[in-house]
Short mmCIF file of C-alpha atoms in Angstrom, two decimals:
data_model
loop_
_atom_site.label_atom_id
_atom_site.label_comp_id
_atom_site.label_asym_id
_atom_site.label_seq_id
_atom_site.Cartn_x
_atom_site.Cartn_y
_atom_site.Cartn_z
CA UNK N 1 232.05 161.47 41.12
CA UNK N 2 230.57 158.17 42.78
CA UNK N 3 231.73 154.62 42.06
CA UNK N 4 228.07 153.97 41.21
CA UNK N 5 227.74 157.52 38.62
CA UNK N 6 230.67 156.11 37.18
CA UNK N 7 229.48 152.56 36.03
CA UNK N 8 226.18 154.21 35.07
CA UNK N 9 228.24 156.40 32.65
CA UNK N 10 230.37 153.24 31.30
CA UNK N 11 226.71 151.97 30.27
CA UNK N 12 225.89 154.91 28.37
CA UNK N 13 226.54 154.97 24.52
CA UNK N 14 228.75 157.23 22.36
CA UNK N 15 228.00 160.79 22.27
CA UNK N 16 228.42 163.05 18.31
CA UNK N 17 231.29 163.50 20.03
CA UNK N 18 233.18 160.37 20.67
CA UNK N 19 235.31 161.92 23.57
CA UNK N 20 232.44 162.79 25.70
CA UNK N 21 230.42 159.51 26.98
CA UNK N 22 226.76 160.01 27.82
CA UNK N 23 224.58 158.08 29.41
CA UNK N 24 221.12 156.97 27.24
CA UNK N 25 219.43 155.94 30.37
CA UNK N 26 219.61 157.02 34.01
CA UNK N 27 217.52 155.82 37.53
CA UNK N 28 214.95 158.41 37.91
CA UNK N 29 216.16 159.08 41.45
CA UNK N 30 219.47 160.97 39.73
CA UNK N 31 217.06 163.60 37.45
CA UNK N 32 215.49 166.45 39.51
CA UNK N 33 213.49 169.33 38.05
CA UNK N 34 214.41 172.43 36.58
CA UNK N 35 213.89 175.58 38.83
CA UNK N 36 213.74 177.30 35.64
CA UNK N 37 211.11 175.20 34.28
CA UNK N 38 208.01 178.05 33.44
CA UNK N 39 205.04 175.73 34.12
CA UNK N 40 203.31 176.24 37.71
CA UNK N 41 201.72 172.82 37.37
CA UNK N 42 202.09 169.73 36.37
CA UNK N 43 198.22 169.28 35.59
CA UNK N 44 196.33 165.80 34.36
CA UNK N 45 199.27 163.22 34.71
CA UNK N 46 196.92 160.64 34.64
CA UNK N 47 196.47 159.78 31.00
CA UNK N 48 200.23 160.17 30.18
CA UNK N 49 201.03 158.00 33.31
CA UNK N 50 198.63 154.78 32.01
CA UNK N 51 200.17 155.18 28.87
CA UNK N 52 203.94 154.78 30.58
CA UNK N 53 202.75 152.00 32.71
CA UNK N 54 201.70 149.93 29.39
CA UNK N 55 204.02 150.79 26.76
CA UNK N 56 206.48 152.53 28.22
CA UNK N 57 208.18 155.96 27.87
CA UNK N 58 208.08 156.70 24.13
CA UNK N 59 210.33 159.64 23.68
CA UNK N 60 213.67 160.39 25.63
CA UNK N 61 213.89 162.91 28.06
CA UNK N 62 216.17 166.05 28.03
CA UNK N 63 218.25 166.51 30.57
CA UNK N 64 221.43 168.19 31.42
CA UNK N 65 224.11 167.51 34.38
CA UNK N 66 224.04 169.19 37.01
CA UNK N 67 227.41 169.96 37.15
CA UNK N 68 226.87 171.97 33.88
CA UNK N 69 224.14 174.09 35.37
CA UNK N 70 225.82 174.72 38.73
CA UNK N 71 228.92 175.71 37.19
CA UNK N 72 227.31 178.97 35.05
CA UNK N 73 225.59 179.64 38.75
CA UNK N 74 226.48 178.13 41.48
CA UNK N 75 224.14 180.05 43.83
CA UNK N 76 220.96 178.31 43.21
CA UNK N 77 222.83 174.98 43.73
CA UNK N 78 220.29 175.40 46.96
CA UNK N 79 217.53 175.33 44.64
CA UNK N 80 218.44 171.73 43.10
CA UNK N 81 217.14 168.13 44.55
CA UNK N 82 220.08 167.46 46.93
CA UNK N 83 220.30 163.62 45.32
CA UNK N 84 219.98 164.96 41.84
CA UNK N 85 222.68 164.49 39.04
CA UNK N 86 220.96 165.59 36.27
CA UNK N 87 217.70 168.23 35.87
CA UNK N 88 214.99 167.70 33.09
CA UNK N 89 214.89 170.67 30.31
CA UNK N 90 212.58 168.69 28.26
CA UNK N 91 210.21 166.44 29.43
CA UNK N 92 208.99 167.57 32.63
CA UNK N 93 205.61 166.10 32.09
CA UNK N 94 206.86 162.65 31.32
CA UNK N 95 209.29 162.55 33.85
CA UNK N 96 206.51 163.02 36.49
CA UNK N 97 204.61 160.52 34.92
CA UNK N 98 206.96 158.00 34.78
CA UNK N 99 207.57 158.27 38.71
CA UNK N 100 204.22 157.66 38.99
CA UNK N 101 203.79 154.64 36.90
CA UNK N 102 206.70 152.79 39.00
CA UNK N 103 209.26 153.27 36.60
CA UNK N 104 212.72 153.21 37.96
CA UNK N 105 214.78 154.29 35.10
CA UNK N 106 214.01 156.12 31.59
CA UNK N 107 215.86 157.17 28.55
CA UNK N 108 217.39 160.34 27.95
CA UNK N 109 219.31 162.58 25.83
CA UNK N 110 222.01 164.66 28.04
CA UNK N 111 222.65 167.88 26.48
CA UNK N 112 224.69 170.47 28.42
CA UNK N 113 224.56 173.11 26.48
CA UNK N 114 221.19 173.92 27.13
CA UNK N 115 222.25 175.26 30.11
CA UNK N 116 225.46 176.82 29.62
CA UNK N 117 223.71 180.59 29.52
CA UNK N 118 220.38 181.39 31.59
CA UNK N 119 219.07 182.39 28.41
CA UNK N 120 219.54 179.20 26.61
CA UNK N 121 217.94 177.24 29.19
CA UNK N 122 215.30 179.62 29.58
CA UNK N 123 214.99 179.52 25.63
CA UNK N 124 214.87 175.94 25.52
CA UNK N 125 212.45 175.22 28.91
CA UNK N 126 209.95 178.06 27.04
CA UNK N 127 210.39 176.30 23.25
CA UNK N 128 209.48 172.85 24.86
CA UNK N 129 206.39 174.24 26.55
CA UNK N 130 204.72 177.22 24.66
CA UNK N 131 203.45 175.26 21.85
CA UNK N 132 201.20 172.43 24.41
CA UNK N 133 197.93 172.76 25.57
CA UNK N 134 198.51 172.23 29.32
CA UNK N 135 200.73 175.28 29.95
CA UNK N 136 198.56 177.85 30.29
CA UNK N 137 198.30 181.91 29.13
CA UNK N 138 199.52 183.01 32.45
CA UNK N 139 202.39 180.78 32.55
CA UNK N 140 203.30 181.21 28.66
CA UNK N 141 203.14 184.67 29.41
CA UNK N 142 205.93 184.76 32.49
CA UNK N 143 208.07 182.50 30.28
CA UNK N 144 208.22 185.25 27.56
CA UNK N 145 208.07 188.30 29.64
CA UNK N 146 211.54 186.58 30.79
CA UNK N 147 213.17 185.92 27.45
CA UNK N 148 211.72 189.29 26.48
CA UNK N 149 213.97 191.15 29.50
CA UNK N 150 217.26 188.83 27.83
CA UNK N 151 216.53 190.32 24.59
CA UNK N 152 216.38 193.42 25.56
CA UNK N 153 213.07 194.37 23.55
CA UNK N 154 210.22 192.25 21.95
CA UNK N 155 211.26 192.74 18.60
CA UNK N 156 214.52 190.84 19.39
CA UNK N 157 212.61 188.17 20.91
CA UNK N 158 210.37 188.12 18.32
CA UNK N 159 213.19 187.20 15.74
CA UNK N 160 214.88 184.70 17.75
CA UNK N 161 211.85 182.85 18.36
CA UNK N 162 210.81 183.39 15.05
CA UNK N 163 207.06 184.54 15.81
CA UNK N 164 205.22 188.13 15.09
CA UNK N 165 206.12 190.85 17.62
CA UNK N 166 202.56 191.26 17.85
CA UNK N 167 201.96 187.92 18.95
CA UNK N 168 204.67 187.74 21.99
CA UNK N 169 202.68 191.44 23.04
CA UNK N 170 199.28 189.88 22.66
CA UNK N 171 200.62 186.98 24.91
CA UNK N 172 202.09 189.44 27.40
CA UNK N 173 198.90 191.29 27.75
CA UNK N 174 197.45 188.61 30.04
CA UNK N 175 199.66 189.48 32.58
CA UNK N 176 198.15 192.81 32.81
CA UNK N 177 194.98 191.90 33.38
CA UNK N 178 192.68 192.20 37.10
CA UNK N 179 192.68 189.57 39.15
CA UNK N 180 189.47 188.49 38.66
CA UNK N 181 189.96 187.89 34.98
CA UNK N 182 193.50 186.37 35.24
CA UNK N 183 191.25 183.66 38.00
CA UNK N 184 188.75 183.06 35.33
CA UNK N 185 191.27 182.75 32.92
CA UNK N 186 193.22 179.71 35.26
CA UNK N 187 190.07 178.10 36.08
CA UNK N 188 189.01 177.93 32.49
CA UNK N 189 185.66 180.21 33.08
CA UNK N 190 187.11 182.92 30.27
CA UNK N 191 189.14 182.20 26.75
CA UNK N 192 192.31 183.70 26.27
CA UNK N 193 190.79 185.23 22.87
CA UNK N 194 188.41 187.24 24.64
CA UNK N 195 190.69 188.65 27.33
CA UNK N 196 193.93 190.11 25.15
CA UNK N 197 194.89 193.46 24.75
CA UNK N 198 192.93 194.63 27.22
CA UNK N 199 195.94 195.75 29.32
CA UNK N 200 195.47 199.53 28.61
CA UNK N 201 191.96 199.26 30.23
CA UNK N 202 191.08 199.47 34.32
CA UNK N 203 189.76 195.99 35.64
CA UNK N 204 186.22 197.46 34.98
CA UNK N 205 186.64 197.90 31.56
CA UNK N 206 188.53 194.64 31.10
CA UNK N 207 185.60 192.75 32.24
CA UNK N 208 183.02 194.68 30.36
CA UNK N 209 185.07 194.02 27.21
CA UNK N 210 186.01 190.58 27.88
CA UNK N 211 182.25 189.84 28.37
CA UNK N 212 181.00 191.43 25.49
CA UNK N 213 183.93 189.37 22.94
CA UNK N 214 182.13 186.15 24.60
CA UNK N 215 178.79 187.19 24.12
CA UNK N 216 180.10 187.98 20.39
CA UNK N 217 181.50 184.49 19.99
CA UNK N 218 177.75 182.87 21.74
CA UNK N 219 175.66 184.76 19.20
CA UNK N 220 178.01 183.47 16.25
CA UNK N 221 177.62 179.65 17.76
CA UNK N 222 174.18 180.34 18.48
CA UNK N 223 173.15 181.08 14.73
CA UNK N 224 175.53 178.84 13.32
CA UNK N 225 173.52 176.03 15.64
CA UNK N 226 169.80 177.49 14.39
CA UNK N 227 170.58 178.02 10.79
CA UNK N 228 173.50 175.73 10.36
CA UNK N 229 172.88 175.30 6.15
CA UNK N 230 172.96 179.43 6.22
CA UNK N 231 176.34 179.06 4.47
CA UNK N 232 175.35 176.79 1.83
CA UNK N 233 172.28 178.87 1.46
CA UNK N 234 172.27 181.35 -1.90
CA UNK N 235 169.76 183.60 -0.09
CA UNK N 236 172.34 184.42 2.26
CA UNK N 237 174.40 186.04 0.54
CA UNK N 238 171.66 188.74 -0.01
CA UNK N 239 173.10 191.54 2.56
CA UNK N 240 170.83 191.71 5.54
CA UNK N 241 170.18 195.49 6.99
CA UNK N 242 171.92 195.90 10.38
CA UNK N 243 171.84 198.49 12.57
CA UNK N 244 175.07 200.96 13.03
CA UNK N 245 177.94 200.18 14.81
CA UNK N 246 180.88 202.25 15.96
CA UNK N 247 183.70 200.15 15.93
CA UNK N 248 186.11 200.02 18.85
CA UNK N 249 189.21 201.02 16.94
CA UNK N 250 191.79 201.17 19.28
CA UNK N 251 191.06 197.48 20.28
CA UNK N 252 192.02 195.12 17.29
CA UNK N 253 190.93 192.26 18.52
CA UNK N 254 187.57 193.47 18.99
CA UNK N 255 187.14 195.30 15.62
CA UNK N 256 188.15 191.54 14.37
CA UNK N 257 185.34 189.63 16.28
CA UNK N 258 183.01 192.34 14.74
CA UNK N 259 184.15 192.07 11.38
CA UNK N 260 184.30 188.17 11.34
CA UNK N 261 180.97 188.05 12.54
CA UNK N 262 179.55 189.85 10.16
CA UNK N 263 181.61 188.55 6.93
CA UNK N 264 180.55 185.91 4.75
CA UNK N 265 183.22 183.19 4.35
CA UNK N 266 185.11 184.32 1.39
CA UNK N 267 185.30 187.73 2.40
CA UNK N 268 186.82 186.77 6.02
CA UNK N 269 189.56 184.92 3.81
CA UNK N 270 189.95 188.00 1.71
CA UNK N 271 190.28 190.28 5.17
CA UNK N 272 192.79 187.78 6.05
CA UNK N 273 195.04 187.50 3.42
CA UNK N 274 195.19 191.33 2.92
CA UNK N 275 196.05 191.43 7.14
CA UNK N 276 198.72 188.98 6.64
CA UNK N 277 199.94 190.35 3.31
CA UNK N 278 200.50 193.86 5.73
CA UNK N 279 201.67 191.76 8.38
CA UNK N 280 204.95 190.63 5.55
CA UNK N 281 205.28 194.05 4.68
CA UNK N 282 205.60 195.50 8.26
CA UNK N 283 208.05 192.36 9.47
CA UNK N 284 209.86 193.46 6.28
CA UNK N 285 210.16 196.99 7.17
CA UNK N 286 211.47 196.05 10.26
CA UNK N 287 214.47 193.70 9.29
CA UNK N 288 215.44 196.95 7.21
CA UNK N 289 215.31 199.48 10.50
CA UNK N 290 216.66 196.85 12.81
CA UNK N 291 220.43 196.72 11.46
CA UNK N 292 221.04 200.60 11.73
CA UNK N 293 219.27 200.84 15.19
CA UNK N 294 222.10 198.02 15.80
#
């Protein structure tokens, strides 16, 4: 270790554990990125950075040393900043940000055992992520198709992230979808509602579905926008005559955007509590079967 790492660590304060010194703020030149970070892009830096520049960085960044990460594998040492002593887990964003603002150091909170395992790093880079609005379906989607092949099966990943195994397939189902779509989905032509579960379908059919889930949602803005006091109104609850419909029943998603459309409020919150109240019961059944398959 340098003379110069060294009085850096002397500055840092006391760690839970008193033997173990950590630094609470480093130069940014020592933190590199993460080459197991799951975002593509750091996208629209430009709010976060004026923010930085005026008040400073508000929350402490994650990091861990690189000595830590090298040490569980050593052969993507190649992979790391050559000048880096520390990578980001947590706070990849800000860290970015903060270069670009003219910052020269920022706080942090060193944790090495986020990377001890390749799963626990990739578990904590994905938790960090998943839930914010500028990582988008594709790139959710390779972050859990990865934890999903550490697992073993979605139902394990399911429980350790604690979300629906339906949910985590959903979210995987982007990744099967043509080309074209998965462009429109980046560039923020389609939503990701309209283009799940669609994986079972050739690009054709994708596309024909996909369109006809936005034209669904259109006609549902549309009349909310021309009779926008229809909900308040008592003659609407009189039932309307519509014309038949086969339902697409092997696509749940789209039987939903039919159903919602055509349900009064309090019967879409009836449908819904009965779909989550099956939803308990099949998560329970499953915590029962899981042990003995173990």
């Amino acid at each position: 270790m340098s003379s110069e790492m060294s009085t850096e660590l002397d500055k840092g304060q006391t760690h839970s554990d008193a033997a173990n010194r950590q630094p609470s703020e480093l130069p940014l030149s020592w933190i590199g990125q993460n080459p197991d970070n799951p975002r593509e892009a750091l996208r629209d830096l430009e709010p976060l950075t004026t923010s930085i520049r005026e008040i400073g960085l508000v929350n402490a960044i994650t990091v861990a040393s690189v000595r830590a990460y090298v040490r569980e594998r050593p052969a993507r040492a190649v992979e790391l900043a050559p000048d880096a002593h520390y990578i980001v887990v947590d706070g990849h964003r800000r860290l970015e940000a903060a270069r670009l603002a003219g910052l020269t150091r920022v706080r942090v909170s060193v944790d090495d055992a986020l990377v001890s395992t390749d799963r626990s790093l990739l578990e904590a880079a994905f938790v960090a992520n998943v839930h914010r609005d500028d990582m988008n379906p594709l790139e959710q989607a390779h972050a859990l198709k990865k934890l999903v092949e550490f697992y073993g099966s979605q139902n394990k990943a399911a429980k350790r992230l604690g979300i629906a195994q339906s949910t985590i397939s959903s979210k995987l189902s982007v990744l099967e979808l043509g080309p074209e779509l998965q462009a429109d989905l980046l560039a923020g032509r389609r939503k990701v509602v309209h283009v799940r579960n669609l994986s079972r379908l050739t690009p054709q059919q994708q596309k024909q579905r996909a369109d006809a889930r936005a034209a669904a949602t259109e006609s549902r803005s549309a009349e909310t926008r021309h009779h926008p006091s229809a909900v308040s109104n008592p003659l609407s609850a009189i039932p309307r005559q519509r014309a038949t419909l086969t339902m697409p029943w092997a696509d749940g998603v789209a039987c939903a955007e039919i159903a919602i459309s055509r349900m009064r409020p309090a019967e879409r919150a009836r449908m819904l509590r009965r779909l989550w109240q099956e939803a308990e019961k099949e998560a329970r059944a499953a915590r029962l079967v899981a042990p003995r398959r173990g």
